[in-house]
CSV table of C-alpha atoms in Angstrom, one decimal:
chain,number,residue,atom,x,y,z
A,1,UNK,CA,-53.2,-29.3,100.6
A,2,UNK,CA,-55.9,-26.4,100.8
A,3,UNK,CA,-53.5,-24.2,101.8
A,4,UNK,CA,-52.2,-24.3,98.3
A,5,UNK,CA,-55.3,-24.8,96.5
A,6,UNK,CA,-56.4,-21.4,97.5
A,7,UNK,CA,-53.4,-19.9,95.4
A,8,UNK,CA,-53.4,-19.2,91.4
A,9,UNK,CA,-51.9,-21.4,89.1
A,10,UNK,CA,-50.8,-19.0,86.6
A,11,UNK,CA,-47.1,-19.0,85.9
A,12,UNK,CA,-45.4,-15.7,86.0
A,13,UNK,CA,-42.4,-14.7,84.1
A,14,UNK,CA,-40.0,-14.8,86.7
A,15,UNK,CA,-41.1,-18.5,87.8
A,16,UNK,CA,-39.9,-19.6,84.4
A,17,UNK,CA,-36.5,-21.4,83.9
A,18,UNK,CA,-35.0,-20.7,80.7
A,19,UNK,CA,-35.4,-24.2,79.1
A,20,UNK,CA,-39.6,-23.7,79.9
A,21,UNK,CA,-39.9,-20.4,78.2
A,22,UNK,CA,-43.0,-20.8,75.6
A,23,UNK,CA,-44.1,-24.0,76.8
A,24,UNK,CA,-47.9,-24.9,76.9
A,25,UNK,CA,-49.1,-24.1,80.2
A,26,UNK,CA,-51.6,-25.9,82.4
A,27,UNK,CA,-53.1,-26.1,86.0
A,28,UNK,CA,-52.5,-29.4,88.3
A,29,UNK,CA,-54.3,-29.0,91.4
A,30,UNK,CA,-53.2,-25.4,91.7
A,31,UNK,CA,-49.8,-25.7,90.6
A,32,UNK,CA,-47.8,-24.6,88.2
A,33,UNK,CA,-47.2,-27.4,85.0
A,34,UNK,CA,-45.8,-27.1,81.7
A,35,UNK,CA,-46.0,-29.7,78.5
A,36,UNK,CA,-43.1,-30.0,75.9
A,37,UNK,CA,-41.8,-32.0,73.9
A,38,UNK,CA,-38.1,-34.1,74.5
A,39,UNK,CA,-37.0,-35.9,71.6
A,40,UNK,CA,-40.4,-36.5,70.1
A,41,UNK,CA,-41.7,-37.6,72.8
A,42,UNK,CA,-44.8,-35.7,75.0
A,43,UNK,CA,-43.9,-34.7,78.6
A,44,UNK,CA,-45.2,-32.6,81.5
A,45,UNK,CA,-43.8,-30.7,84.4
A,46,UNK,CA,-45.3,-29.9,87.3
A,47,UNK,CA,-43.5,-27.4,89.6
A,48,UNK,CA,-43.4,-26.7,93.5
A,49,UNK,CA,-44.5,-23.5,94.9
A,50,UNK,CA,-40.9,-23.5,96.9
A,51,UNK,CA,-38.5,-26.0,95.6
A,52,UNK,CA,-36.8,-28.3,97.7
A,53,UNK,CA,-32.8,-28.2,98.6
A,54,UNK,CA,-31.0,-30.0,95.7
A,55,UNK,CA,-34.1,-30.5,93.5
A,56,UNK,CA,-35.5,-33.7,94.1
A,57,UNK,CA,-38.2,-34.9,91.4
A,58,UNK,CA,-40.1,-37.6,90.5
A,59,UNK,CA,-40.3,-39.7,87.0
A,60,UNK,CA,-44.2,-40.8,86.9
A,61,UNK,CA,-45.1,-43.7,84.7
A,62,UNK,CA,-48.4,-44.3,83.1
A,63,UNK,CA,-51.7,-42.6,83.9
A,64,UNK,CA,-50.8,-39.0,84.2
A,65,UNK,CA,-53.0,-37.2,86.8
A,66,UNK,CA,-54.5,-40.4,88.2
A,67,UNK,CA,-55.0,-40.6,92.0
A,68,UNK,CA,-52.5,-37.5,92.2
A,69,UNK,CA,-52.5,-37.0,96.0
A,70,UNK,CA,-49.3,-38.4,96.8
A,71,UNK,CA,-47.8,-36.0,93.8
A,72,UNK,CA,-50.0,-33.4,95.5
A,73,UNK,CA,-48.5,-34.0,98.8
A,74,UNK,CA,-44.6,-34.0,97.2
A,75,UNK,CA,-45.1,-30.7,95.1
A,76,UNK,CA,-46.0,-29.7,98.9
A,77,UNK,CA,-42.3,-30.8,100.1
A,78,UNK,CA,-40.7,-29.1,97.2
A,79,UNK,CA,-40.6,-32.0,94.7
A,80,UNK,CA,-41.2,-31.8,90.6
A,81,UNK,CA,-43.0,-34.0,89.1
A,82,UNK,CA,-42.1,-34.7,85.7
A,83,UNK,CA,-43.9,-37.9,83.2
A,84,UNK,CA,-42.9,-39.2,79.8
A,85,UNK,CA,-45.1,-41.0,78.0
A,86,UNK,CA,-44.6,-44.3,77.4
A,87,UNK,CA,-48.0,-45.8,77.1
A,88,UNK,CA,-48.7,-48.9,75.6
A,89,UNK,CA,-44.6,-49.6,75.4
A,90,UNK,CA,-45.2,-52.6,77.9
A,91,UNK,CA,-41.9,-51.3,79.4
A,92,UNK,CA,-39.7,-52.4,76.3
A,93,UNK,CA,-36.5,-50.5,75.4
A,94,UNK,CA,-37.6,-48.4,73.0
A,95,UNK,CA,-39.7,-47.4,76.5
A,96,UNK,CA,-36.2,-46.9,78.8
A,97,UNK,CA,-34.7,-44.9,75.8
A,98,UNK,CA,-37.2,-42.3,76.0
A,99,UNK,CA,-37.2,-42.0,79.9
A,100,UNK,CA,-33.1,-41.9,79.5
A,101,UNK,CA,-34.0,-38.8,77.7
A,102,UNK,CA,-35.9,-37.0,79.6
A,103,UNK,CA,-33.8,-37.9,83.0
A,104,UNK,CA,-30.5,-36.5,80.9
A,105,UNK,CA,-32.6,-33.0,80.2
A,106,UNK,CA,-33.6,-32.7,83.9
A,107,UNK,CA,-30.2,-33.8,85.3
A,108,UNK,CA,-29.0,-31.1,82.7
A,109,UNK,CA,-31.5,-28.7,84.0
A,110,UNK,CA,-29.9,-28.9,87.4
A,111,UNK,CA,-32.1,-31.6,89.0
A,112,UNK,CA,-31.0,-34.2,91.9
A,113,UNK,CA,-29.0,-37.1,89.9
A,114,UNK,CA,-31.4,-39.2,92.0
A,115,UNK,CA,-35.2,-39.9,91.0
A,116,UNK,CA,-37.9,-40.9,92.8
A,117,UNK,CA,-40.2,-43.5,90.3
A,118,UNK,CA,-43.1,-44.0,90.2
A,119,UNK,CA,-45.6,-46.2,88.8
A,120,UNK,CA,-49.2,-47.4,88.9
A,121,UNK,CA,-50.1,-50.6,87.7
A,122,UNK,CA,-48.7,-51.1,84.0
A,123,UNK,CA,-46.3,-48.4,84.6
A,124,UNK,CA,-44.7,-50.8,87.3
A,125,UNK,CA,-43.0,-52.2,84.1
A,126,UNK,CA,-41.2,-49.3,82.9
A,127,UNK,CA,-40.4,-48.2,86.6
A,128,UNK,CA,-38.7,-51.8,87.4
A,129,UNK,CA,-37.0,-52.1,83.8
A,130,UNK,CA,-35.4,-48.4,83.8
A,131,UNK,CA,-34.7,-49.1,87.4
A,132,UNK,CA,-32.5,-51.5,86.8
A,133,UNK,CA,-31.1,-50.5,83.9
A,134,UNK,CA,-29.4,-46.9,85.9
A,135,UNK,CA,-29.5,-48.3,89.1
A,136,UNK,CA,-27.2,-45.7,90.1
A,137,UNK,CA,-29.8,-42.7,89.0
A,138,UNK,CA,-32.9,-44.1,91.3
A,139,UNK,CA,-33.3,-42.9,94.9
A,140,UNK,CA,-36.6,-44.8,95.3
A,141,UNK,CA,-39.3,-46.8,93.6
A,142,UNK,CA,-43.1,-46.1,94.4
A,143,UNK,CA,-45.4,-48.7,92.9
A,144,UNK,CA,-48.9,-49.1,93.0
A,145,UNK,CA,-51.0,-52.7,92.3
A,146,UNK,CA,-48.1,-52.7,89.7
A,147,UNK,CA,-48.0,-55.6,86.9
A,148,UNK,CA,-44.8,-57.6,87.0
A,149,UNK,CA,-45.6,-60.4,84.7
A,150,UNK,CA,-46.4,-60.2,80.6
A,151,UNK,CA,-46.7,-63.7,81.0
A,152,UNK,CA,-49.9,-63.2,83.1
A,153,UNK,CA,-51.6,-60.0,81.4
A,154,UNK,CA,-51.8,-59.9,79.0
A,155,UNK,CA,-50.8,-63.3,78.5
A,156,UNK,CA,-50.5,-64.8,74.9
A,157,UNK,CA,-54.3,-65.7,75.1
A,158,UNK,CA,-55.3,-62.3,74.2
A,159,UNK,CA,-53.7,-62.2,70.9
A,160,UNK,CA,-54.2,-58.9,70.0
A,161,UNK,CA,-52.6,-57.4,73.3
A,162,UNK,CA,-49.6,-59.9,72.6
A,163,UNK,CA,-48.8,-59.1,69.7
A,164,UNK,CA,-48.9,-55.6,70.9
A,165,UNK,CA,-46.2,-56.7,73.7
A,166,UNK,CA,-44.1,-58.6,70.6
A,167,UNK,CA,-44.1,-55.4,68.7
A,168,UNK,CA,-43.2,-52.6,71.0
A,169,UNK,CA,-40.6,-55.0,72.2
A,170,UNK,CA,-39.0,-56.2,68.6
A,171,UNK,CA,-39.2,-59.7,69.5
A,172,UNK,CA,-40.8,-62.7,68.0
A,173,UNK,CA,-42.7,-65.0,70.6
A,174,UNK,CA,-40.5,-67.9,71.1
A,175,UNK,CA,-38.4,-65.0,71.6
A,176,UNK,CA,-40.1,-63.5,74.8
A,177,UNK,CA,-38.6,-65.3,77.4
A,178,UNK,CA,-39.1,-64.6,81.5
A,179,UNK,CA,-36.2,-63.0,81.9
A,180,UNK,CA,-37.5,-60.3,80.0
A,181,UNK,CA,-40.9,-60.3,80.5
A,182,UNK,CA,-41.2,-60.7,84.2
A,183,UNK,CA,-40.0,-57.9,86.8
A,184,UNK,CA,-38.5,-60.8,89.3
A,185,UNK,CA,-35.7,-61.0,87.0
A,186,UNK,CA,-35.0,-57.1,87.3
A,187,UNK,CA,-34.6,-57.3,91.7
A,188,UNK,CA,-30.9,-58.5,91.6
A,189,UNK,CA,-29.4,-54.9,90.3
A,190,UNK,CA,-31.5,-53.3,92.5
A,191,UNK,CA,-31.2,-54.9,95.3
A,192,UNK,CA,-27.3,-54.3,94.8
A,193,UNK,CA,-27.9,-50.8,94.7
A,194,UNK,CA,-29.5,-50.9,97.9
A,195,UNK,CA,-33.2,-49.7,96.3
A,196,UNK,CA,-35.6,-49.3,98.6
A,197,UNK,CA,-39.2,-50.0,97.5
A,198,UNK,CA,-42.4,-49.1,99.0
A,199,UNK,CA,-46.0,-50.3,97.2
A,200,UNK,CA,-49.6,-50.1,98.1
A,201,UNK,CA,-51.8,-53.3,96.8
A,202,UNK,CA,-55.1,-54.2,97.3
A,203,UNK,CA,-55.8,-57.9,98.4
A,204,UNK,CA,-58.7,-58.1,96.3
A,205,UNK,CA,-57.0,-57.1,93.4
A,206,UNK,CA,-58.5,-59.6,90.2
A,207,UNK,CA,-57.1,-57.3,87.4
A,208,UNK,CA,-53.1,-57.7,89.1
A,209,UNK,CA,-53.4,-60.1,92.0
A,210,UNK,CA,-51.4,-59.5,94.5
A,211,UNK,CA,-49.8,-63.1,95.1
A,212,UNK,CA,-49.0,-63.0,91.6
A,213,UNK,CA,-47.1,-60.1,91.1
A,214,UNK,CA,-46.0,-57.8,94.1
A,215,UNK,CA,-46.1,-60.4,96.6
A,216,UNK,CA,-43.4,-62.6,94.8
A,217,UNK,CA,-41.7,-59.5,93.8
A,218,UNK,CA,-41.8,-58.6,98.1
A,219,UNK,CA,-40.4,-62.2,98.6
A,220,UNK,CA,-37.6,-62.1,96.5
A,221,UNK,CA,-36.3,-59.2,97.4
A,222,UNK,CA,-36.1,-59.4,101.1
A,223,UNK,CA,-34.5,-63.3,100.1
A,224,UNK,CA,-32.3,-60.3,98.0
A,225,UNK,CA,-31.4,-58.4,101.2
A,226,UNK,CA,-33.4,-55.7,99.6
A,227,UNK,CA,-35.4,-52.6,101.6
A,228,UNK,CA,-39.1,-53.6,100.5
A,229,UNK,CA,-42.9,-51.9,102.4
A,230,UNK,CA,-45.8,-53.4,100.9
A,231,UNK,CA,-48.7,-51.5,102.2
A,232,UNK,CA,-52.0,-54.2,101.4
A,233,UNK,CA,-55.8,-52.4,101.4
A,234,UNK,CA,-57.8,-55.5,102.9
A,235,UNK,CA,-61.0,-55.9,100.5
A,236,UNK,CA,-59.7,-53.6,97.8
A,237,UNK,CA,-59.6,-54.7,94.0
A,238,UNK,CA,-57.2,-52.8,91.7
A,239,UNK,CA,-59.1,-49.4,91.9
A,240,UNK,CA,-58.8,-47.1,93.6
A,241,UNK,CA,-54.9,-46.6,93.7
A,242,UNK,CA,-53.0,-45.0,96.1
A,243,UNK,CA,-54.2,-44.0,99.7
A,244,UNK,CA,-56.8,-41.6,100.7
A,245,UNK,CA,-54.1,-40.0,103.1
A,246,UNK,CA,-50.9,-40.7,101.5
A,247,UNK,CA,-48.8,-39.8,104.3
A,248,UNK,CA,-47.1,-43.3,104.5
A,249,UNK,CA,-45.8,-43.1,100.8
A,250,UNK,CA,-44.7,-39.8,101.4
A,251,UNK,CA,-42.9,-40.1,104.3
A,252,UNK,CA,-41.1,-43.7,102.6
A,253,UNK,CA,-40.1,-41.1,99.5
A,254,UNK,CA,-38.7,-38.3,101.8
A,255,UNK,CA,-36.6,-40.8,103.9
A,256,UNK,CA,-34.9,-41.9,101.1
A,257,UNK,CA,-34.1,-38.7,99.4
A,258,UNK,CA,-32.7,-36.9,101.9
């Protein structure tokens, strides 16, 4: 990673595809990123100092910028990153609508019909539920201490949060049922589309405990016949994410996307 770090970030002229001409620019780590807008919605685009061979990318969920190294580490292999904004959409439709669009402009931009996703903790819901609604458009799935389970956080005891989860998904509460708010019931598509998933979860997690989301999700989709690495962080809670040396993930990703 130094290697790079050492380099500007500035973006020249040249470096610019057409579509990011004018775009707000802005430095991640010592590369290259842009923000625009799709379709109303606030995005960002980090780019590699050498892209890869067929222009492999990955869709980040929630928490932009947090524990970046594995992104670090991909920009390094020739990957974009690219995010969407979706926070606070507890991984409802209206959610999977606005990651369809930005997928559509990147595929139309000339990137790999393939993503990698990638989410950290409630961005596991958006990463599971657009998963499996375009199976055919994931390459991978990266997921940190991810929440499966509305029905566990935030629960209908915290009232406010709920009604939160009601709204952003147009439902009324007898009206949330498992099958939509818990990932389990998104692992048979995938699993049919031969998705391989790779997570990192600490077994002191209180916020997300592990038994209660990942480790269920792991079981059921190795009953599945589904590809599934849970890495676990023995006396970890749910911070910090990802791995100090991220080598692991990264390796998982670049095995899957070549």
């Amino acid at each position: 990673i130094g290697s790079y770090l050492i380099l500007t970030a500035g973006c020249t002229e040249q470096d610019k595809a057409d579509w990011l001409q004018g775009k707000e620019e802005f430095n991640f780590h010592g590369f290259c990123g842009y923000q625009f807008d799709c379709d109303g919605a606030a995005c960002k685009i980090v780019k590699p100092y050498k892209e890869a061979k067929g222009k492999p990318w990955v869709m980040r969920a929630r928490f932009w910028g947090h524990q970046p190294q594995t992104d670090i580490a991909l920009l390094e292999q020739g990957f974009h990153i690219a995010y969407c904004d979706v926070a606070d959409m507890y991984g409802a439709d209206k959610a999977v609508k606005r990651w369809n669009k930005l997928y559509a402009k990147m595929v139309k931009e000339g990137f790999h019909k393939k993503v990698v996703l990638e989410g950290m903790s409630r961005g596991g819901l958006i990463v599971y539920n657009w998963a499996a609604q375009n199976t055919d458009r994931v390459a991978c799935l990266y997921v940190d201490a991810p929440l499966c389970d509305l029905f566990l956080w935030p629960g209908r005891d915290n009232k406010k949060l709920w009604n939160d989860v009601l709204k952003e998904w147009n439902l009324k509460d007898n009206q949330m049922t498992e099958d939509k708010g818990k990932s389990i019931y998104r692992l048979k598509a995938l699993a049919e589309a031969n998705i391989p998933i790779i997570s990192v979860c600490g077994d002191s997690d209180e916020a997300v405990p592990f038994e209660q989301h990942m480790d269920i999700i792991r079981k059921r989709y190795l009953e599945l016949g589904g590809t599934v690495r849970v890495i676990t962080k023995l006396g970890c809670g749910h911070h910090p994410h990802s791995l100090t040396d991220p080598t692991p993930i990264v390796n998982f990703i670049l095995k899957y996307t070549k």
